[in-house]
Coordinates of C-alpha atoms and ligand atoms in Angstrom, one line a residue:
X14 CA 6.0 22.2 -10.9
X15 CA 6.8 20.3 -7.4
X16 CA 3.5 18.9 -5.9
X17 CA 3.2 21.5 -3.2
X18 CA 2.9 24.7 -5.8
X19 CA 0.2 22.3 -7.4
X20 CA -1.2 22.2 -4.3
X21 CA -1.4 25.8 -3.3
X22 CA -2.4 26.6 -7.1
X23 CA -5.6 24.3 -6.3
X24 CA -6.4 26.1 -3.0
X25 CA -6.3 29.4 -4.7
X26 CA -7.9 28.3 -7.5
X27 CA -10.8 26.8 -5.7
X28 CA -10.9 27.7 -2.2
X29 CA -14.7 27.2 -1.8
X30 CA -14.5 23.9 -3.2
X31 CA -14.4 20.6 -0.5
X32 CA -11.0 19.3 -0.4
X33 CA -11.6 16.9 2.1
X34 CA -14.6 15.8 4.1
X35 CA -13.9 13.8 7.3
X36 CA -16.6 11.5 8.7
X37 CA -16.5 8.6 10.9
X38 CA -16.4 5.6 8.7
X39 CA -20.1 4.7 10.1
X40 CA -23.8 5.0 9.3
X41 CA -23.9 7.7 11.4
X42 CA -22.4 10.8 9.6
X43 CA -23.5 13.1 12.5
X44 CA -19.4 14.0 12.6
X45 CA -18.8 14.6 9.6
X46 CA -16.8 17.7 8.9
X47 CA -15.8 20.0 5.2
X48 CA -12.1 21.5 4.5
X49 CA -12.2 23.3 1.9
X50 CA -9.4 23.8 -0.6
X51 CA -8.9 27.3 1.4
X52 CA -9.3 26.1 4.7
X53 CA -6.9 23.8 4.1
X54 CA -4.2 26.5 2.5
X55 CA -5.0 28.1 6.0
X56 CA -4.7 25.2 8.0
X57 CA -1.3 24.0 6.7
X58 CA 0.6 27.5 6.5
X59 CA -0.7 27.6 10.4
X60 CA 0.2 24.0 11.0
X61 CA 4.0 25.1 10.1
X62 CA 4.3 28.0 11.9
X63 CA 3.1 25.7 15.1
X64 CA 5.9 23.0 13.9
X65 CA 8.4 26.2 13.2
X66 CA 7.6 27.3 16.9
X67 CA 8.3 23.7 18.2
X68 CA 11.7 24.0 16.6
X69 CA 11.3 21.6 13.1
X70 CA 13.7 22.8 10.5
X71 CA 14.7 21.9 7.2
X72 CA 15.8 18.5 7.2
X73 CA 14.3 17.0 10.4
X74 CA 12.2 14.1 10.7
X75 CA 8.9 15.3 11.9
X76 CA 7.0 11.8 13.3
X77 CA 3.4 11.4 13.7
X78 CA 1.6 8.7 15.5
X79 CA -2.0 9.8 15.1
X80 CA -5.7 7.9 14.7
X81 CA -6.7 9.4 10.9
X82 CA -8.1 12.5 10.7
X83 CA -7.5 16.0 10.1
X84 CA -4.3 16.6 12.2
X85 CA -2.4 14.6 10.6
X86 CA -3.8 15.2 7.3
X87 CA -2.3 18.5 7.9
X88 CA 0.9 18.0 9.2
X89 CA 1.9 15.6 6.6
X90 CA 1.5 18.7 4.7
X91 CA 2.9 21.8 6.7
X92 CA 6.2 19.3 7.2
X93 CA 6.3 19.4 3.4
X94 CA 5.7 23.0 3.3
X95 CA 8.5 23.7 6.0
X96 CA 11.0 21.9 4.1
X97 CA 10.9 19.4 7.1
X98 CA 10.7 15.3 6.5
X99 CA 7.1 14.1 6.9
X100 CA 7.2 10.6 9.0
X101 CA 3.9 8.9 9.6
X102 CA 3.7 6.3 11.5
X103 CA 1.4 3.4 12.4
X104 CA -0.9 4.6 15.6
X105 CA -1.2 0.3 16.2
X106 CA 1.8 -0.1 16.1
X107 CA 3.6 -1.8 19.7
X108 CA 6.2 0.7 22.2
X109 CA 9.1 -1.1 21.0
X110 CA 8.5 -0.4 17.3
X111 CA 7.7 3.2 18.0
X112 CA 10.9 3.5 20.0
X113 CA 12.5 1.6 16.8
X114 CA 11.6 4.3 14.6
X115 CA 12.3 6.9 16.7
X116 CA 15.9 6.2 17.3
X117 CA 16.5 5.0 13.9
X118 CA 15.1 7.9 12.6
X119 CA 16.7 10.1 15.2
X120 CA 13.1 12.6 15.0
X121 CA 13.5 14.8 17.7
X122 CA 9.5 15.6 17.8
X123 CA 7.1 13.3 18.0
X124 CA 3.4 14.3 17.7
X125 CA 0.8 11.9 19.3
X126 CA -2.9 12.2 19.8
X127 CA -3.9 13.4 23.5
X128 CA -5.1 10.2 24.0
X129 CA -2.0 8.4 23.7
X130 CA 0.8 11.0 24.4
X131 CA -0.1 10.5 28.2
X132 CA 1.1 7.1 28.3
X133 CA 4.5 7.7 26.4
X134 CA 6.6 8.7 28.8
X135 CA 9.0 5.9 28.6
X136 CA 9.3 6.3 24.5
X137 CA 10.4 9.7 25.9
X138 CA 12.8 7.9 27.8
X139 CA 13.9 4.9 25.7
X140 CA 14.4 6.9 22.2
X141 CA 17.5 9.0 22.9
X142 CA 17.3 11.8 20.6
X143 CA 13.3 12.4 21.4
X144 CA 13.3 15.8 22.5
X145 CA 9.4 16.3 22.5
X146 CA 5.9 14.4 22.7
X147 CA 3.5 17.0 21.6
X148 CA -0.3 16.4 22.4
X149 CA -3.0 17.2 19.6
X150 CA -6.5 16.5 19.4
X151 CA -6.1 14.6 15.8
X152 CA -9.7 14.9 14.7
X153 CA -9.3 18.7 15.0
X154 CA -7.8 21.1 12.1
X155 CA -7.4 23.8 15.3
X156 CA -5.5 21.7 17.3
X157 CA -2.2 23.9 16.2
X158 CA -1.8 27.6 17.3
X159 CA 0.2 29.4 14.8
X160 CA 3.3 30.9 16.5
X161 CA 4.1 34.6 16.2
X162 CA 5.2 35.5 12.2
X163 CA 4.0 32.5 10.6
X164 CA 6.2 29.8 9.0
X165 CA 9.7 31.2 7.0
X166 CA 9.1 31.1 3.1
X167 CA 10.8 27.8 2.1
X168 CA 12.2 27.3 -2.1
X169 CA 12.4 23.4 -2.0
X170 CA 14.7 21.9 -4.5
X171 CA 13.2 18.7 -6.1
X172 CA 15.9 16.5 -4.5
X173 CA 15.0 17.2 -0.7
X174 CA 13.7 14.4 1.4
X175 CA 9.3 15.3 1.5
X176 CA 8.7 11.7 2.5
X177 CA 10.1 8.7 4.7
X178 CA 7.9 5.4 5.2
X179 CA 8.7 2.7 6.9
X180 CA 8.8 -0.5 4.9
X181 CA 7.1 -3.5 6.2
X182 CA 10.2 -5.5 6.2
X183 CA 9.6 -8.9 5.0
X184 CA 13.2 -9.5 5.9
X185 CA 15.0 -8.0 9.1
X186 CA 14.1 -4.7 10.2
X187 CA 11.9 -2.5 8.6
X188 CA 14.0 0.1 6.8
X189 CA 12.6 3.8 6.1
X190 CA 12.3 4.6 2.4
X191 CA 13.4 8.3 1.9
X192 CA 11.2 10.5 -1.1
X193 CA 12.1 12.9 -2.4
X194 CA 9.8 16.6 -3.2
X195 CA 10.5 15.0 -7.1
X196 CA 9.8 11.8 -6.4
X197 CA 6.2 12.4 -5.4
X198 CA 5.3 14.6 -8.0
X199 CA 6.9 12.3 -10.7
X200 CA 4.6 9.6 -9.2
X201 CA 1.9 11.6 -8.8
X202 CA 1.9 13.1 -12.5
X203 CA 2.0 9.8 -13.6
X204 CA -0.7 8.1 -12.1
X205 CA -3.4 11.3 -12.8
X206 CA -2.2 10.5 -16.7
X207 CA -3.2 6.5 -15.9
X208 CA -6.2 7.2 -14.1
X209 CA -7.3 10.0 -15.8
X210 CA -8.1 12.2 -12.6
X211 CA -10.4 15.0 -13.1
X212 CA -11.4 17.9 -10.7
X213 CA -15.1 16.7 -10.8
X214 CA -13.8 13.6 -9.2
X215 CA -14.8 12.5 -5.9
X216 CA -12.5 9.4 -3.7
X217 CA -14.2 7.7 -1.2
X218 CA -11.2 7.0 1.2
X219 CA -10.9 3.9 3.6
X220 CA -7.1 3.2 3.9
X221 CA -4.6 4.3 6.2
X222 CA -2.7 7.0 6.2
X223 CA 0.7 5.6 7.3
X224 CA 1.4 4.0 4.7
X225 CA 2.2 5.2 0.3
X226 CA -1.3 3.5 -0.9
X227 CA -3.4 5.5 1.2
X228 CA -1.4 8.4 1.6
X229 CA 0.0 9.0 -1.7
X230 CA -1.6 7.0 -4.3
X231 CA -5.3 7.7 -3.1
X232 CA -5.5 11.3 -1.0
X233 CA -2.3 13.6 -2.5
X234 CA -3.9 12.2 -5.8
X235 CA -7.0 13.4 -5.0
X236 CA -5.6 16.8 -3.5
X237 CA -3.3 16.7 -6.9
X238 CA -6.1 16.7 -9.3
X239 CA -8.3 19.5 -7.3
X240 CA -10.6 16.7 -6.8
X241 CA -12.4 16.1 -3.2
X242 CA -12.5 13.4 -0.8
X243 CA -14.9 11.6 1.8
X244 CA -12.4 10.1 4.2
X245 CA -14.1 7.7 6.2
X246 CA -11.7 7.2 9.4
X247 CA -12.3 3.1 8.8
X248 CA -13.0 0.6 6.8
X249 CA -16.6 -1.4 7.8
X250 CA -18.3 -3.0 4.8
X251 CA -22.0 -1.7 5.5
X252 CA -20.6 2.4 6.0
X253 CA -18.8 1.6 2.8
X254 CA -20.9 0.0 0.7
X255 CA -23.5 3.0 2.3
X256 CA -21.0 5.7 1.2
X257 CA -20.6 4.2 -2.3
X258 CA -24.6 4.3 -3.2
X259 CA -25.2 7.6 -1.4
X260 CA -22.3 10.2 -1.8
X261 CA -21.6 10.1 -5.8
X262 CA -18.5 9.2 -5.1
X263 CA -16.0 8.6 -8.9
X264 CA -13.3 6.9 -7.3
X265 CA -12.2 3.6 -4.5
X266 CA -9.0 2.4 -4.0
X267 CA -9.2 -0.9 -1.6
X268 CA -7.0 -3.8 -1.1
X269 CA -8.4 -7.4 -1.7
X270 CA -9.3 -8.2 1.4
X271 CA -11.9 -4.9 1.3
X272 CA -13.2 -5.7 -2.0
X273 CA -13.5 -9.4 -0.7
X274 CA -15.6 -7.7 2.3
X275 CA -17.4 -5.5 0.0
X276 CA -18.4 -8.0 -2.2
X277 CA -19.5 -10.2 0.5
X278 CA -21.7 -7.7 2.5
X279 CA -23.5 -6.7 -0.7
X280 CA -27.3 -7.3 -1.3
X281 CA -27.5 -11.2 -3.1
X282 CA -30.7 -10.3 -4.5
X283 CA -29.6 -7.9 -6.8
X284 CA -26.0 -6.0 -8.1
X285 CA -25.4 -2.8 -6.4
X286 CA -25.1 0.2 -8.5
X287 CA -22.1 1.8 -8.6
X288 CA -23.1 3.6 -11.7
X289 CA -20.6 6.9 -10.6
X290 CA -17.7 5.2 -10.4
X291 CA -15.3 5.6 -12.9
X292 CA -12.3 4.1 -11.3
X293 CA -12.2 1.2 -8.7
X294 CA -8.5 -0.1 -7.8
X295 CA -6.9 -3.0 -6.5
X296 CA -3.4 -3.3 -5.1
X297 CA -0.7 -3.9 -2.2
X298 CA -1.3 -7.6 -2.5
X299 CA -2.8 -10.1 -5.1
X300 CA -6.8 -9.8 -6.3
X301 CA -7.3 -13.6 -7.1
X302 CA -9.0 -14.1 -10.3
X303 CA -12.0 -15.7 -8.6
X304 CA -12.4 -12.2 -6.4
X305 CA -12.0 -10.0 -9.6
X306 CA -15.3 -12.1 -10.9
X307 CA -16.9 -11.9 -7.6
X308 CA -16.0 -7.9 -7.7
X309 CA -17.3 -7.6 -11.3
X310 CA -20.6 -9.8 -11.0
X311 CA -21.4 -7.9 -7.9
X312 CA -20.8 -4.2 -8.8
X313 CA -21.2 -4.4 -12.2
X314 CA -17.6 -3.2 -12.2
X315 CA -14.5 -4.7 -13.1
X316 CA -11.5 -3.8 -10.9
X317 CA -8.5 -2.4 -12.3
X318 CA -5.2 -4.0 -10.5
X319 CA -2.2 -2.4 -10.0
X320 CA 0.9 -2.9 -8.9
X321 CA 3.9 -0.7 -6.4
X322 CA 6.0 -0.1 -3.7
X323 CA 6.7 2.0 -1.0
X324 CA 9.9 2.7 -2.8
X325 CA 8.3 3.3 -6.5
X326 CA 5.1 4.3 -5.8
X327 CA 2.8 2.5 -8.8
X328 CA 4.5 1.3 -12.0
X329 CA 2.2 -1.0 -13.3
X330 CA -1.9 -0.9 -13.8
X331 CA -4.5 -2.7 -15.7
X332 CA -5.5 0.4 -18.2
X333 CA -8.7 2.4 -17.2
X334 CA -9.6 2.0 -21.4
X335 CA -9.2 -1.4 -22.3
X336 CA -8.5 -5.0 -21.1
X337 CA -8.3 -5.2 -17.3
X338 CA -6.8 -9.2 -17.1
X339 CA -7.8 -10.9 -14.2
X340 CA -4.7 -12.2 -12.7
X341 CA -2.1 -9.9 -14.3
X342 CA -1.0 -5.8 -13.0
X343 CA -0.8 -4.4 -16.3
X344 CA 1.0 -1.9 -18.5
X345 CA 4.0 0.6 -17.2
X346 CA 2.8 4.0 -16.2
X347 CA 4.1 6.7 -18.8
X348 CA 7.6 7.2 -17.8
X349 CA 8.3 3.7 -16.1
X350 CA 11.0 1.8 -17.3
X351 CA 10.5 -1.6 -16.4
X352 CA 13.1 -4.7 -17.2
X353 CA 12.4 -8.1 -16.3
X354 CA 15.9 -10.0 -15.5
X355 CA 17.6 -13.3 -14.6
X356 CA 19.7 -14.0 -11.6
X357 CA 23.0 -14.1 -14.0
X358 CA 24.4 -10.3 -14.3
X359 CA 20.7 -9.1 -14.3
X360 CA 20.5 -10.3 -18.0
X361 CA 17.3 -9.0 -19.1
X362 CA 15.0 -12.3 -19.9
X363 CA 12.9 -12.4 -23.4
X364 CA 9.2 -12.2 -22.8
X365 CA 7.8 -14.9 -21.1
X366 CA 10.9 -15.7 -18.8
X367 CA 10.0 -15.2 -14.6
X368 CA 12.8 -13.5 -13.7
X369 CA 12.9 -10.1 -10.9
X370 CA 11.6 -7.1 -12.2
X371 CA 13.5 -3.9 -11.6
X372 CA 12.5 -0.6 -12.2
X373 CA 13.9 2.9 -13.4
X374 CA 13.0 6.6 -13.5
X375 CA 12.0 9.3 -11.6
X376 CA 9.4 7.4 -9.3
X377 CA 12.6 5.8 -7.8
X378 CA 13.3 6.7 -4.3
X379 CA 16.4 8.3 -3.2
X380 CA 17.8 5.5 -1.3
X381 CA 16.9 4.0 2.7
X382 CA 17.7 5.9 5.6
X383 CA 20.9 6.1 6.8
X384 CA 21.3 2.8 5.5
X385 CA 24.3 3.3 2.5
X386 CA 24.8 -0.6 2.7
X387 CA 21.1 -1.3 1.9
X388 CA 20.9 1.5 -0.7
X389 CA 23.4 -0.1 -2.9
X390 CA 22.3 -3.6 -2.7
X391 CA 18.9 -2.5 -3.6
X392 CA 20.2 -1.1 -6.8
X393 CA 21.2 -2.6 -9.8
X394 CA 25.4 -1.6 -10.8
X395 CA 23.8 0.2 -14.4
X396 CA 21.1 1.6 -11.8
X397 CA 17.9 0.0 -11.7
X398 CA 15.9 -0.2 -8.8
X399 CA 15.7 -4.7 -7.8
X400 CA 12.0 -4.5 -6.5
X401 CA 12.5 -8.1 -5.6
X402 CA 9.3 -9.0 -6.9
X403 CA 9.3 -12.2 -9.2
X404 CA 7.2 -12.0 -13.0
X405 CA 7.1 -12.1 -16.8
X406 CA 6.4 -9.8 -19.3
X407 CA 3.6 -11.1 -21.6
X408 CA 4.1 -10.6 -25.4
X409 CA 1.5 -7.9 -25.4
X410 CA 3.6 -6.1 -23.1
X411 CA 1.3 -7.2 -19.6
X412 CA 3.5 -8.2 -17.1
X413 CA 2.4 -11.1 -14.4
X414 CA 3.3 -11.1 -10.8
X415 CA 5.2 -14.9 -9.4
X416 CA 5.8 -13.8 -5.8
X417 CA 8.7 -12.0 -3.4
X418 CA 12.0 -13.3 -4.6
X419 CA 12.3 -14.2 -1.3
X420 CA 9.3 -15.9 -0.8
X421 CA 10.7 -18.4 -3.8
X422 CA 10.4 -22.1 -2.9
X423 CA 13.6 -24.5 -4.5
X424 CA 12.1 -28.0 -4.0
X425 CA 14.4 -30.6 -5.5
X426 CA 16.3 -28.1 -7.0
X427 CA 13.3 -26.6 -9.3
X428 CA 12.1 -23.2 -8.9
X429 CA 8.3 -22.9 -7.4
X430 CA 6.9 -20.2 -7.9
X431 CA 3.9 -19.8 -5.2
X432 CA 1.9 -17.3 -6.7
X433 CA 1.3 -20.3 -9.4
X434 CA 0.3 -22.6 -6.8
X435 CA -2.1 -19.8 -5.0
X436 CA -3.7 -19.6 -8.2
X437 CA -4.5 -23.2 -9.0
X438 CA -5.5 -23.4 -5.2
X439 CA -7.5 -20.6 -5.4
X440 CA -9.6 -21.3 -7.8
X441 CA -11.0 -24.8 -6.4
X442 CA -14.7 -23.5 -5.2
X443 CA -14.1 -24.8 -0.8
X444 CA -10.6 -22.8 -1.2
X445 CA -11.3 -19.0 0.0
X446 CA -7.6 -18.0 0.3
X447 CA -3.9 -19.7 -0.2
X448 CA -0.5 -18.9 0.6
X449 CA 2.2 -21.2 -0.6
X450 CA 5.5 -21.1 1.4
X451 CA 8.6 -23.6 1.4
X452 CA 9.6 -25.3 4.7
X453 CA 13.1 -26.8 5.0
X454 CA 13.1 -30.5 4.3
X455 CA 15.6 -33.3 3.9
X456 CA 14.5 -34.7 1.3
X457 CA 13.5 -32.0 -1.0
X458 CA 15.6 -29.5 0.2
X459 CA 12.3 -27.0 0.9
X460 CA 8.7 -28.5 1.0
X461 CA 6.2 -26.6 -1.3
X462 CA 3.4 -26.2 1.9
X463 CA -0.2 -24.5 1.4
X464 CA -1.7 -23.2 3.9
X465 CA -5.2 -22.8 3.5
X466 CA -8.9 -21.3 4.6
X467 CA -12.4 -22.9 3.4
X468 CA -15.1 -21.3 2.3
X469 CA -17.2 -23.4 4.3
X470 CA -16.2 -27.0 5.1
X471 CA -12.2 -27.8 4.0
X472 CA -11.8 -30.2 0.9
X473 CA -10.8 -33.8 1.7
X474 CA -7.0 -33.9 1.1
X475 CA -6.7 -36.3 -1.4
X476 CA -9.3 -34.1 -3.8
X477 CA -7.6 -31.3 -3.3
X478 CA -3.8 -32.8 -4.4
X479 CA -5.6 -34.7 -7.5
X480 CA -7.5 -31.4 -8.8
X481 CA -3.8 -29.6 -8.0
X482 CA -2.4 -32.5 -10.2
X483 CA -4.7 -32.0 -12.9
X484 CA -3.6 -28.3 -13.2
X485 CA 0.2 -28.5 -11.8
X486 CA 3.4 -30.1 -12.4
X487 CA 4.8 -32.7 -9.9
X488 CA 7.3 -30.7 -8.6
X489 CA 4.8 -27.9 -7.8
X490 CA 1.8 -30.2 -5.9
X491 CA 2.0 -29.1 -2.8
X492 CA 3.6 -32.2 -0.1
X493 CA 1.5 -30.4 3.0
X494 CA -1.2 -28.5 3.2
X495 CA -2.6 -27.0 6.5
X496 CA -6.2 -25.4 7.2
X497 CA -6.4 -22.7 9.3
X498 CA -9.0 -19.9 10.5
X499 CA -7.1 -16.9 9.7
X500 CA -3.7 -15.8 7.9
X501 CA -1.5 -13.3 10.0
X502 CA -1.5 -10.0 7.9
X503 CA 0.2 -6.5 8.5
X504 CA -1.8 -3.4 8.5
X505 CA -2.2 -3.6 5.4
X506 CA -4.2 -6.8 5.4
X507 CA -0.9 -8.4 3.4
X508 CA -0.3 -11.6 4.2
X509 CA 2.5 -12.1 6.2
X510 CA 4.9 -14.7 5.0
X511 CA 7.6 -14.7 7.4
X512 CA 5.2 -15.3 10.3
X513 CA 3.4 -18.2 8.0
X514 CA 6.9 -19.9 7.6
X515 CA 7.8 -19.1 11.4
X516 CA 4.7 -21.1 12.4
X517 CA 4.4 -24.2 10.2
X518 CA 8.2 -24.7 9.4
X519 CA 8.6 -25.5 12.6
X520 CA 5.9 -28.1 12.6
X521 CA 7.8 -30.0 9.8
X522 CA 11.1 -30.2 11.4
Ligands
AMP629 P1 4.6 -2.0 0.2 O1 5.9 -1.4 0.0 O2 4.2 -2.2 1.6 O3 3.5 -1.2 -0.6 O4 4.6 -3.5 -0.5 C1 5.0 -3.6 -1.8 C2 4.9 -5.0 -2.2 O5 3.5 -5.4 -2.3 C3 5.4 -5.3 -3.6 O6 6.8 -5.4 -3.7 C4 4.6 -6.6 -4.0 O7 5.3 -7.7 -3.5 C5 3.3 -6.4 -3.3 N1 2.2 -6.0 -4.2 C6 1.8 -4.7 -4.5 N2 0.8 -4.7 -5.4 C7 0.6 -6.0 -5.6 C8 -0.4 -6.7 -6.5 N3 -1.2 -6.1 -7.3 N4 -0.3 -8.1 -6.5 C9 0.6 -8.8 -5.7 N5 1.5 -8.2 -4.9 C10 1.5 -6.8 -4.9

């Protein structure tokens, strides 16, 4: 069964129950605002007779650019349901990306909020194939008027495009990820047998919607199970941590930087019960073992890390029953095939060996957009999925994360990998957060450099190099280190290598 007949099985199954509640993110909850499963059955079969109307068919990119709410909760869905490609995109993000993504895409309808759509007029211009900017109201559920004789019954086959994201492109231009109607219910079966979903559950919801963690891996879970959601339109610590203790909610899904802002907003006095939850996840970038602890002592809960891809959705998490290990992702989802390989013939590498992971099953994307040159160097000749991520596989079957392949540093012709250093860093009490990047140097061919924030007042140098050289090789000591205020992250709250290596390399030369 495709995700969609799960999902009209659950409206009709419980249409009184709350699919999704909408409220502002703050104290204040005066907005907030209940869809129930058969509101929501109503509101997406009307959604695609309004897309039908504007002329989407089967096959066409339908693009988004809307705040998070209800509209385009919706018409992520009624694309779906039309056989149409849903395309989210980032409502932050600058004119020239939008214009990027509208001619690469070639989406001849884009949907902005009536806030925004005014001041478009030269995306209209700019992206050639743009036929339309439609204006919606995108906290509203009414915002589409159904055209005359609904939206055509649509049989999907498994294989159609349902999805395409926009990668954050650590390298070159961001390239759109195509998934298929199979594709997301493969990745959504498997993560409600991980996680255990149940109908009784309840997701508090603070990510975007733009992007697969949000999107996929915490709302069409939700909506997968017959669960309901509170989604809180942003993240702020003190609405959070109030929504936790107050709304019985069974589920979070954050990135590290939330659950480091969670965790440091919480009462010092005493732990804050959490008692409901169930399930609290990590993932999109690395938990440091030191915030896992500060998570745990906090909440009285011990995160469970995971680990995915826009491509993949998850394949890897700590297990909901039994050891969650600080500093490692975890076991393969039922139905992940997982190989760990070295750079020779993608030989796989015995248990223990870093080498890049690579991936196979049907949580593998169907390839990038129009892109048949990037497709094929993204797979494997037997066919698995290069994820580009660096690890090991632990004798007990856990597998540990090293760092982007690209992200590598060679320093007199050893391999660093950084997510080592980070860790060593990261765990000296004045270090709140490291990234380890290599700058080109004459000497040692790339410099392992850290660049660092404090906790409070930054460690004398030569402290911080002897406690590294109690813990670290030579060759891996860092030979600069850098303080600064802030790291340059996507929306995500990754951080963002390229622009840390575009900003300090330069300083070595
Ligand atoms: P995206 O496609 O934007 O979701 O980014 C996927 C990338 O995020 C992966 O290839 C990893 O490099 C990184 N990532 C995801 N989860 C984790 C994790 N738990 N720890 C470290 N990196 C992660």
């Amino acid at each position: 069964m495709l995700f969609l007949d799960r999902l009209f099985e659950n409206c009709r199954s419980s249409a009184e129950k709350t699919a999704v509640e909408f409220r502002s993110g703050l104290h204040d909850d005066r907005s907030a605002k209940a869809v129930s499963y058969g509101d929501l059955l109503a509101a997406v079969e009307r959604t695609a007779a309004w897309l039908h109307g504007l002329g989407a068919r089967r096959g066409d990119r339908v693009a988004a650019c809307l705040p998070k709410g209800p509209a385009g909760v919706c018409i992520h869905l009624a694309a779906c349901r039309l056989g149409a490609v849903s395309m989210p995109l980032n409502p932050g993000c600058s004119e020239p990306e939008l214009v990027y993504f509208l001619r690469d895409s070639s989406a001849k309808l884009l949907i902005a909020d009536d806030t925004q759509a005014r001041g478009m007029g030269r995306v209209l211009q700019q992206a050639k194939t743009l036929q339309r900017i439609v204006a919606v109201d995108s906290s509203s559920l009414d915002a589409f008027a159904a055209g005359a004789g609904g939206a055509p019954a649509c049989s999907i086959a498994p294989d159609e495009t349902a999805l395409m994201l926009y990668t954050s492109g650590t390298t070159g231009r961001p390239k759109a990820a195509e998934l298929s109607h199979a594709n997301l219910t493969a990745m959504l079966n498997m993560l409600e047998a991980a996680w255990e979903w149940r109908e009784d559950d309840i997701l508090l919801h603070v990510l975007p919607v733009f992007h697969v963690h949000g999107l996929l891996v915490a709302l069409q879970s939700a909506i997968h199970a017959g669960a309901s959601t509170i989604m809180l339109q942003r993240f702020d610590p003190a609405g959070t941590l109030d929504a936790l203790r107050r709304s019985g909610c069974t589920v979070f899904m954050g990135v590290p930087t939330i659950h480091s802002r969670l965790a440091a907003a919480a009462p010092r006095s005493n732990a804050v019960d959490l008692s409901r939850l169930r399930l609290v996840t990590s993932g999109s970038a690395r938990m440091s073992e030191e915030l896992f602890r500060q998570f745990s002592d906090c909440f009285g809960y011990e995160p469970v890390e995971r680990y995915g891809m826009t491509e993949t959705g998850i394949m890897l998490s700590n297990p909901l029953r039994g050891q969650r290990r600080p500093g490692w992702v975890g076991l393969p989802l039922p139905g992940v095939e997982l190989r760990v390989v070295g750079p020779a013939n993608n030989a796989p590498l015995a248990d223990g060996e870093v080498g890049e992971i690579q991936t196979r099953g049907p949580h593998v994307f169907k390839g990038y957009w129009n892109d048949a040159q990037k497709t094929a160097a993204a797979f494997s000749e037997d066919g698995w999925f290069k994820t580009g991520d660096l690890g090991l596989r632990g004798a007990d079957g856990y597998f540990q994360l090293r760092g982007r392949s690209a992200d590598l540093v060679i320093s007199g012709g050893m391999n660093v990998y950084p997510l080592e250093v980070e860790r060593v860093l990261d765990s000296h009490p004045a270090i709140a957060q490291s990234a380890v990047i290599g700058c080109p140097d004459a000497e040692w061919g790339e410099a392992v450099t850290a660049v660092l924030t404090a906790t409070d007042e930054p460690p004398r140098e030569e402290e911080l190099l002897a406690y590294c050289r109690r813990r670290l090789a030579s060759y891996k000591i860092p030979k600069r280190m850098v303080f600064v205020q802030e790291f340059p992250r996507n929306a995500m709250g990754k951080v963002s290598k390229p622009a840390l290596r575009q900003e300090h390399c330069r300083e070595c030369r």
